[in-house]
Coordinates of C-alpha atoms in Angstrom, one line a residue:
H19 CA -12.0 16.8 -24.4
W20 CA -14.6 18.7 -22.4
Y21 CA -12.6 20.6 -20.4
F22 CA -10.8 22.7 -22.8
P23 CA -14.1 25.4 -23.3
C24 CA -14.9 25.3 -19.9
H25 CA -11.9 27.3 -18.7
F26 CA -11.7 30.6 -20.4
K27 CA -14.8 31.8 -23.3
D28 CA -12.7 31.6 -26.9
D29 CA -9.4 30.3 -25.1
P30 CA -10.0 26.7 -25.0
V31 CA -6.7 26.1 -22.3
L32 CA -6.0 23.1 -20.2
A33 CA -6.2 24.7 -16.4
G34 CA -3.3 25.6 -14.4
S35 CA -5.4 23.7 -11.8
L36 CA -5.2 20.5 -13.6
M37 CA -2.2 21.1 -14.4
A38 CA -1.5 20.7 -10.7
E39 CA -3.5 18.6 -10.0
G40 CA -1.1 16.2 -12.3
C41 CA 1.4 16.6 -10.5
V42 CA 0.3 15.5 -7.0
Q43 CA -1.2 12.5 -9.1
L44 CA 2.3 11.9 -9.8
L45 CA 4.3 12.4 -7.0
Q46 CA 1.9 9.8 -5.5
F47 CA 2.7 7.4 -8.0
Y48 CA 6.8 7.9 -7.2
L49 CA 6.4 7.6 -4.2
L50 CA 4.3 4.7 -4.0
Y51 CA 6.7 2.9 -6.4
L52 CA 9.6 3.8 -3.9
G53 CA 7.3 1.7 -1.0
V54 CA 6.7 4.8 1.4
Q55 CA 3.5 3.6 1.9
T56 CA 5.0 -0.2 3.2
R57 CA 6.9 2.3 6.0
V58 CA 4.5 4.4 7.4
E59 CA 0.9 2.9 8.7
D60 CA -2.3 4.2 7.5
A61 CA -0.2 6.2 5.1
F62 CA -2.0 8.8 3.1
F63 CA -1.1 11.8 0.6
Q64 CA -2.2 15.1 1.5
P65 CA -1.2 19.1 1.6
V66 CA 1.2 19.8 4.7
H67 CA -1.1 22.4 6.3
G68 CA 0.5 25.9 6.5
L69 CA 2.7 25.3 3.8
P70 CA 2.2 27.4 0.1
Q71 CA 2.3 25.5 -2.7
I72 CA 4.4 27.3 -5.2
V73 CA 2.7 26.5 -8.8
R74 CA 4.7 27.9 -12.2
C75 CA 3.1 26.9 -15.8
R76 CA 5.7 27.3 -18.3
G77 CA 3.2 27.5 -21.5
Q78 CA -0.4 26.9 -22.6
V79 CA -2.1 23.7 -23.2
I80 CA -4.3 24.1 -26.1
P81 CA -6.7 20.9 -28.1
G82 CA -4.1 19.3 -30.8
D83 CA -0.8 19.5 -28.3
P84 CA 0.9 15.8 -29.0
L85 CA 2.2 15.9 -25.7
M86 CA 2.2 17.7 -22.3
R87 CA 5.7 17.1 -20.1
Y88 CA 5.6 17.2 -16.3
R89 CA 8.7 18.6 -14.8
M90 CA 8.9 18.3 -10.3
V91 CA 11.1 19.7 -8.2
V92 CA 10.8 19.0 -4.7
K93 CA 12.5 20.4 -1.9
E94 CA 13.2 19.8 1.7

């Protein structure tokens, strides 16, 4: 994939920001699956202003890794 050599020179790893974006897309998909968009008129997704987003990447994703698993914890 083109993005591996673009993150760190001579250390091809998937950027944490791309992993975080994957979490956002997974959460959006789940909310659509739950039908949240049918309960709120003109619903759209965006971060809540002023609330921090905490992302922890627990390991590197490198070329050739067969699997990348997401685990999300959502707190109210």
